[in-house]
PDB file of C-alpha atoms in Angstrom:
ATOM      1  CA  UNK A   1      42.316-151.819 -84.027  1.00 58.00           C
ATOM      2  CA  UNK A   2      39.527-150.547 -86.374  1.00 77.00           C
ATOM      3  CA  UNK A   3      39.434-152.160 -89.737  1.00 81.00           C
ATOM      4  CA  UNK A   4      37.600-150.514 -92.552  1.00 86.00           C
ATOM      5  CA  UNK A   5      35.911-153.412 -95.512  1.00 91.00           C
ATOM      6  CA  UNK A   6      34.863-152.910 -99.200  1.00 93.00           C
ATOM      7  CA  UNK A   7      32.581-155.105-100.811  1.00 92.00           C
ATOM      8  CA  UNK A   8      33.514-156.416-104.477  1.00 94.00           C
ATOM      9  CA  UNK A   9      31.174-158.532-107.106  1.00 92.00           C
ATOM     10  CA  UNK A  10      33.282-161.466-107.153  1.00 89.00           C
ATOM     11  CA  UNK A  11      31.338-163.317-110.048  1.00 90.00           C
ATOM     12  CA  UNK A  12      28.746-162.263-112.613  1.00 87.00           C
ATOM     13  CA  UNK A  13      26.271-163.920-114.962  1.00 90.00           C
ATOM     14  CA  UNK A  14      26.304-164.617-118.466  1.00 91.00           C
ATOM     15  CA  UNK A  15      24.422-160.914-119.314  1.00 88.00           C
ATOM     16  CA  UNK A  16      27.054-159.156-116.923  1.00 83.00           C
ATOM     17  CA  UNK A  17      24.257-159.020-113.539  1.00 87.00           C
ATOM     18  CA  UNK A  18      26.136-159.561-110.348  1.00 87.00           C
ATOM     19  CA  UNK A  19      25.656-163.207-108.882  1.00 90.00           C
ATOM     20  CA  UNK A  20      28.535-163.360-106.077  1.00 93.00           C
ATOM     21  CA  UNK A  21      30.048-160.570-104.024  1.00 93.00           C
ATOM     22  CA  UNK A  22      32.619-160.663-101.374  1.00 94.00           C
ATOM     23  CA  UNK A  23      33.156-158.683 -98.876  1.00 94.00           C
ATOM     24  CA  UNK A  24      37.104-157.772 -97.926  1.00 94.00           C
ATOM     25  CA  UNK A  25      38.400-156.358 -94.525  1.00 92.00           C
ATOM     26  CA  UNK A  26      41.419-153.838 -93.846  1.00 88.00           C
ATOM     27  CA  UNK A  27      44.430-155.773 -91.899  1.00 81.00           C
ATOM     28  CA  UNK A  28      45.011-155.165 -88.210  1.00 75.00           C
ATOM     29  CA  UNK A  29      47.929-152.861 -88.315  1.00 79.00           C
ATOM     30  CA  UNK A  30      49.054-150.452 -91.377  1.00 81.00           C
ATOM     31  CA  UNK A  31      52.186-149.611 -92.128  1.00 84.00           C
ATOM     32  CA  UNK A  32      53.261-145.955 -91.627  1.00 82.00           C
ATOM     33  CA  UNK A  33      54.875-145.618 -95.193  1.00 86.00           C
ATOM     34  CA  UNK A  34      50.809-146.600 -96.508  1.00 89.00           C
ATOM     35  CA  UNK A  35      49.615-143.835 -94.351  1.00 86.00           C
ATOM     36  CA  UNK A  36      52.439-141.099 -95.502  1.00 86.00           C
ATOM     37  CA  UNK A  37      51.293-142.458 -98.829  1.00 90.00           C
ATOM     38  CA  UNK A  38      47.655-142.444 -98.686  1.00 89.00           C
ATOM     39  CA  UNK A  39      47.930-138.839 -97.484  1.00 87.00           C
ATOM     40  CA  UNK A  40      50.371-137.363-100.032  1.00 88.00           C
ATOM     41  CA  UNK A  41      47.988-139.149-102.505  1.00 91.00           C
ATOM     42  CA  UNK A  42      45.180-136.696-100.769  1.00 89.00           C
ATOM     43  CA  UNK A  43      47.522-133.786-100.631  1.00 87.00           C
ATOM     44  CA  UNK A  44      48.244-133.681-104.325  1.00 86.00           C
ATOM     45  CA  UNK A  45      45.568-134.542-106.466  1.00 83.00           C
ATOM     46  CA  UNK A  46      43.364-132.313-107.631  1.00 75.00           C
ATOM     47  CA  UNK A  47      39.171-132.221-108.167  1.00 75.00           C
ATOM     48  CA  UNK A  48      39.453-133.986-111.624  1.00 83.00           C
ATOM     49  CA  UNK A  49      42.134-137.048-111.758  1.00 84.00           C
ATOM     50  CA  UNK A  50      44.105-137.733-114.993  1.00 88.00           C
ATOM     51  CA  UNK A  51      44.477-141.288-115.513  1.00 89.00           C
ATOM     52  CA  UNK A  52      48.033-142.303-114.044  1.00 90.00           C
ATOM     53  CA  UNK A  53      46.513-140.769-110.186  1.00 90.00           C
ATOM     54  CA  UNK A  54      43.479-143.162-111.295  1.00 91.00           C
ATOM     55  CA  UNK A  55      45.824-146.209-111.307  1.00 93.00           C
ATOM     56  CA  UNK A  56      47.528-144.675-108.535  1.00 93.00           C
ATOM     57  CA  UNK A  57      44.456-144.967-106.243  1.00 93.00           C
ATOM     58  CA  UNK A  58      43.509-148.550-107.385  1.00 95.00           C
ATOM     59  CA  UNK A  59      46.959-149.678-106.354  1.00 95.00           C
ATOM     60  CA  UNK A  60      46.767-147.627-102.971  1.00 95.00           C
ATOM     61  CA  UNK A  61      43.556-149.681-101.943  1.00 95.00           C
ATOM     62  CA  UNK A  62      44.888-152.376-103.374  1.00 95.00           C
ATOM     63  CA  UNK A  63      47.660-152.648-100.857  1.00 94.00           C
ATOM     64  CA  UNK A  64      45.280-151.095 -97.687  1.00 93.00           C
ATOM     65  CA  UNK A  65      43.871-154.573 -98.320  1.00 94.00           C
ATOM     66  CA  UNK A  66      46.682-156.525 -97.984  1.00 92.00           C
ATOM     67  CA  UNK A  67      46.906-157.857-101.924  1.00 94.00           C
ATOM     68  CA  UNK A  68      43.531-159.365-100.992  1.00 94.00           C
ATOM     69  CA  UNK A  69      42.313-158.881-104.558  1.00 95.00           C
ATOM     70  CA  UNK A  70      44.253-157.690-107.678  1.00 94.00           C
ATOM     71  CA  UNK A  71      43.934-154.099-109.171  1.00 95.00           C
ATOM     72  CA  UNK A  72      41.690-155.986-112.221  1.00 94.00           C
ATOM     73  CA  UNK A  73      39.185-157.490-109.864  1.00 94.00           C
ATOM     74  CA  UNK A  74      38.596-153.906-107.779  1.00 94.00           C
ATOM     75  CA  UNK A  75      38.215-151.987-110.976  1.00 93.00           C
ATOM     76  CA  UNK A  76      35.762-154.834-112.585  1.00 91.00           C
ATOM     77  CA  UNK A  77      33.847-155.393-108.814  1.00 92.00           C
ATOM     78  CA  UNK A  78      33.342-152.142-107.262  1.00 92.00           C
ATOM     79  CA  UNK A  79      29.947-150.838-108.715  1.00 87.00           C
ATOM     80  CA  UNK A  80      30.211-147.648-110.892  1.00 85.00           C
ATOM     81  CA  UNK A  81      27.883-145.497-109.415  1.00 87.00           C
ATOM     82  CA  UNK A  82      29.546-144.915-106.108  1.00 87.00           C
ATOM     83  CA  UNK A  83      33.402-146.078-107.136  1.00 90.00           C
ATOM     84  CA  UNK A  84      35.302-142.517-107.045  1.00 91.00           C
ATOM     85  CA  UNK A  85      33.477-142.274-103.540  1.00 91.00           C
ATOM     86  CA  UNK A  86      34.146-145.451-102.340  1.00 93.00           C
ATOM     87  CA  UNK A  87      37.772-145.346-103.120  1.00 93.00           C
ATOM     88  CA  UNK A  88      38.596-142.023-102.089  1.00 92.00           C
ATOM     89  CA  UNK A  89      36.870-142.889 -98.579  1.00 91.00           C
ATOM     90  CA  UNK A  90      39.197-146.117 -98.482  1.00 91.00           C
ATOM     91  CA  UNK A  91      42.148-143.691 -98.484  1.00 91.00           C
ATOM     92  CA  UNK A  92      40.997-141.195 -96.499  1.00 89.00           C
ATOM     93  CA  UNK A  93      40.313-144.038 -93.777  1.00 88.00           C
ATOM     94  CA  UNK A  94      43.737-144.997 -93.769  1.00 87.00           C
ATOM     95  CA  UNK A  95      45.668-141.226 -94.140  1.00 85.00           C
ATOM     96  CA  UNK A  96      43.338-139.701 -91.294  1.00 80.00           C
ATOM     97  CA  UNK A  97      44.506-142.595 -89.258  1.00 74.00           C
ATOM     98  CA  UNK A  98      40.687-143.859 -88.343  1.00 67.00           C
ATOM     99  CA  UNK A  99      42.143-147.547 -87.837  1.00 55.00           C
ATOM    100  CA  UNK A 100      43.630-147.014 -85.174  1.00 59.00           C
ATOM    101  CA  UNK A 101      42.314-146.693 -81.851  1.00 50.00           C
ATOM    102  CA  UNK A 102      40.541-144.115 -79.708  1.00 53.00           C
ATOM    103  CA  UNK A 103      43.757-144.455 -77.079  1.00 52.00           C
ATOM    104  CA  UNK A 104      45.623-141.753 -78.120  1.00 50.00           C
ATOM    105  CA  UNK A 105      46.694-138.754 -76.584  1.00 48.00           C
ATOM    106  CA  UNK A 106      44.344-135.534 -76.051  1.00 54.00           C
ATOM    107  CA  UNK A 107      47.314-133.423 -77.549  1.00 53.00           C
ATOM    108  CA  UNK A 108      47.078-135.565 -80.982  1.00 51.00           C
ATOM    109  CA  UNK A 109      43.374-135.548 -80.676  1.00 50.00           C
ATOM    110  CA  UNK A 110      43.284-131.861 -80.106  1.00 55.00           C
ATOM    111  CA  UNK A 111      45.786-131.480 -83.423  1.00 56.00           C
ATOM    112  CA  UNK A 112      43.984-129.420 -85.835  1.00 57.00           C
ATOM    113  CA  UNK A 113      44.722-130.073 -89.727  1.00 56.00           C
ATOM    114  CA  UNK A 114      43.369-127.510 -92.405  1.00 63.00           C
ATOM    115  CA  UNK A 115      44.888-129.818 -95.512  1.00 69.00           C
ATOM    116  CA  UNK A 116      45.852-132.505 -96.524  1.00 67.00           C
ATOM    117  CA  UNK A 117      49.088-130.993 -97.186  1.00 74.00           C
ATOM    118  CA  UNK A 118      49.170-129.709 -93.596  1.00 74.00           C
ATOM    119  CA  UNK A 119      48.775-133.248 -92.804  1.00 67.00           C
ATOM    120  CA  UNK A 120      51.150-134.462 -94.842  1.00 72.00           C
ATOM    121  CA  UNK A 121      53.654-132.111 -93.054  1.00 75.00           C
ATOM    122  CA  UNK A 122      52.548-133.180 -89.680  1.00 74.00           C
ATOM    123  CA  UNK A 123      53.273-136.811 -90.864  1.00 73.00           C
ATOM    124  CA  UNK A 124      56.716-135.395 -92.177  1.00 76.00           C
ATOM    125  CA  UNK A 125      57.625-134.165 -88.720  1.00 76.00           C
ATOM    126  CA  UNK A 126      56.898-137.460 -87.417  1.00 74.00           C
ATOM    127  CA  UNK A 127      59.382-139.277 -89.084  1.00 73.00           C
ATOM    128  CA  UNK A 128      61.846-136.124 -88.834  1.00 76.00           C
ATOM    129  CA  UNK A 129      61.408-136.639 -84.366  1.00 75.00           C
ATOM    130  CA  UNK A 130      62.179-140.154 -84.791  1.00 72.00           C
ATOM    131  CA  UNK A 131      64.267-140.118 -86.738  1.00 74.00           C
ATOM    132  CA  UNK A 132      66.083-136.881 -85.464  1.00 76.00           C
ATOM    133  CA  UNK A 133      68.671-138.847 -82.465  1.00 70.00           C
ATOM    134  CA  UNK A 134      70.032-141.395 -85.029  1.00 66.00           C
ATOM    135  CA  UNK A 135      68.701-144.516 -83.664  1.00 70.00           C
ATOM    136  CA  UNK A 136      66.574-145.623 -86.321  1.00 73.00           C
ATOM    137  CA  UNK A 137      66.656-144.682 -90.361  1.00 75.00           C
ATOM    138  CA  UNK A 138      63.327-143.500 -91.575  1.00 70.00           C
ATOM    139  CA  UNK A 139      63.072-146.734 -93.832  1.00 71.00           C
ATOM    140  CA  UNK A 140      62.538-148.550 -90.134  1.00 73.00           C
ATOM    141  CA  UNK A 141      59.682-145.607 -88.702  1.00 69.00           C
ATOM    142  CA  UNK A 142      57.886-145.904 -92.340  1.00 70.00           C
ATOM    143  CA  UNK A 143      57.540-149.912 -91.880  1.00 69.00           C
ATOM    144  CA  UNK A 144      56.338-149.607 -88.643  1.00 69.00           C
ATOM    145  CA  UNK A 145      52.548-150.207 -87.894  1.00 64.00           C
ATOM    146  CA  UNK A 146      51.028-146.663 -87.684  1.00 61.00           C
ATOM    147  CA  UNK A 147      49.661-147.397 -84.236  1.00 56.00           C
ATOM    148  CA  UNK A 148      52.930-148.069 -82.782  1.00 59.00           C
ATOM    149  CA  UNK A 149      54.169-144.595 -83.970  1.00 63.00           C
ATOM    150  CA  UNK A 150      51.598-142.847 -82.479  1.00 59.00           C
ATOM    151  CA  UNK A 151      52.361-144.761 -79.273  1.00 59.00           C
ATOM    152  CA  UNK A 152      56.322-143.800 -79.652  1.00 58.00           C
ATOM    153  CA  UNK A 153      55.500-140.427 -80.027  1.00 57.00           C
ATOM    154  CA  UNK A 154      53.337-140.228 -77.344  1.00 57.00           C
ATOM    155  CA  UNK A 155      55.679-141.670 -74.539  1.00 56.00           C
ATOM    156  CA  UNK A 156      53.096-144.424 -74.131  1.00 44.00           C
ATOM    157  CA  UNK A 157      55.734-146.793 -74.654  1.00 45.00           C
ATOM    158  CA  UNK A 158      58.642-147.518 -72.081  1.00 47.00           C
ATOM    159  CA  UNK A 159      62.257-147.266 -73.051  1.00 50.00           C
ATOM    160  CA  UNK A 160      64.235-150.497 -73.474  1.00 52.00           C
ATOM    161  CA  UNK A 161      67.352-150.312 -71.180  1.00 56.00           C
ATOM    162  CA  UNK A 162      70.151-152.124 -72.538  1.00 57.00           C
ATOM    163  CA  UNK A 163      71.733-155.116 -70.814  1.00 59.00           C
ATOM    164  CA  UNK A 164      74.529-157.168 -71.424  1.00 65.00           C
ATOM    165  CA  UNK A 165      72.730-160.616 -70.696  1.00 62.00           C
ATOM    166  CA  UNK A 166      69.467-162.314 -70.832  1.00 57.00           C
ATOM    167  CA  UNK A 167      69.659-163.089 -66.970  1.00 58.00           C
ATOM    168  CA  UNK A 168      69.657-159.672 -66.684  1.00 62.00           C
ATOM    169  CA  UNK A 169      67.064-159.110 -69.232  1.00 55.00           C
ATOM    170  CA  UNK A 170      64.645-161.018 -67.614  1.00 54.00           C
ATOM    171  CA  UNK A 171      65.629-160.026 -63.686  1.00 57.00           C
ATOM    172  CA  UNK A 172      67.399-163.875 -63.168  1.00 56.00           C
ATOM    173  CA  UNK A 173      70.552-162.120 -61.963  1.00 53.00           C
TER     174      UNK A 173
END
């Protein structure tokens, strides 16, 4: 899996100069519901945020890393000059799917996205196909790891049969 990292001043001097910064990295696998999130959160704000889509997008990166830091200590360590930038990029990393990787199929890699509302949509229908036979509710697709998804939907994975022991289960019969 790719991981994505952000790099927060951890501690500062008595003036306010940085003296300690720390550098954070994304978690192995990402939850589908954060990626259906993170690209809704693309799809519908606009060019100039108001301030509740500002929190919004702290607590988004927030939770891409993990809880590793609190909302207070993003907003007070990520440098002002390039903040907006950095944190839009976080999300973007996350709804475009970039951590996960390069195995997929040529049919998702050929999938062509004009919006983030078209990808939002695309995401949608994801959940909607497996969802669709009844098997699992879409709480269970959104908490799986994004990865595994794509693998589902590709046929990558192998159907469980069911048995009706574990001697069978594990060919002992």
């Amino acid at each position: 899996m790719k991981s994505n990292n952000i790099v927060l001043v951890t501690e500062f001097d008595e003036i306010g100069n940085p003296t300690r910064k720390e550098t954070f990295v994304t978690r192995p696998t990402v939850k589908f519901s954060l990626v259906y999130e993170c690209a809704s959160f693309l799809a519908s704000t606009s060019s100039k945020m108001n301030n509740d889509e500002l929190h919004q997008m702290f607590d988004l990166v927030v939770r891409i890393y993990d809880e590793q830091f609190t909302k207070t200590q993003l907003i007070d360590g990520i440098p002002s000059r390039n903040a907006m930038r950095e944190l839009l990029e976080q999300i973007t990393f996350v709804a475009k799917g970039r951590h996960i990787d390069e195995k997929v199929s040529k049919d998702v890699k050929a999938t062509k996205v004009n919006s983030w509302e078209d990808h939002k949509n695309n995401l949608k229908a994801q959940i909607r196909d497996m969802t669709k036979d009844g098997n699992q509710s879409v709480n269970t697709v959104l908490d799986m790891p994004f990865y595994f998804v794509f693998d589902e939907l590709n046929g990558e994975t192998k159907k469980k049969q069911h048995v009706d022991s574990m001697f069978d289960a594990f060919g002992m019969s």
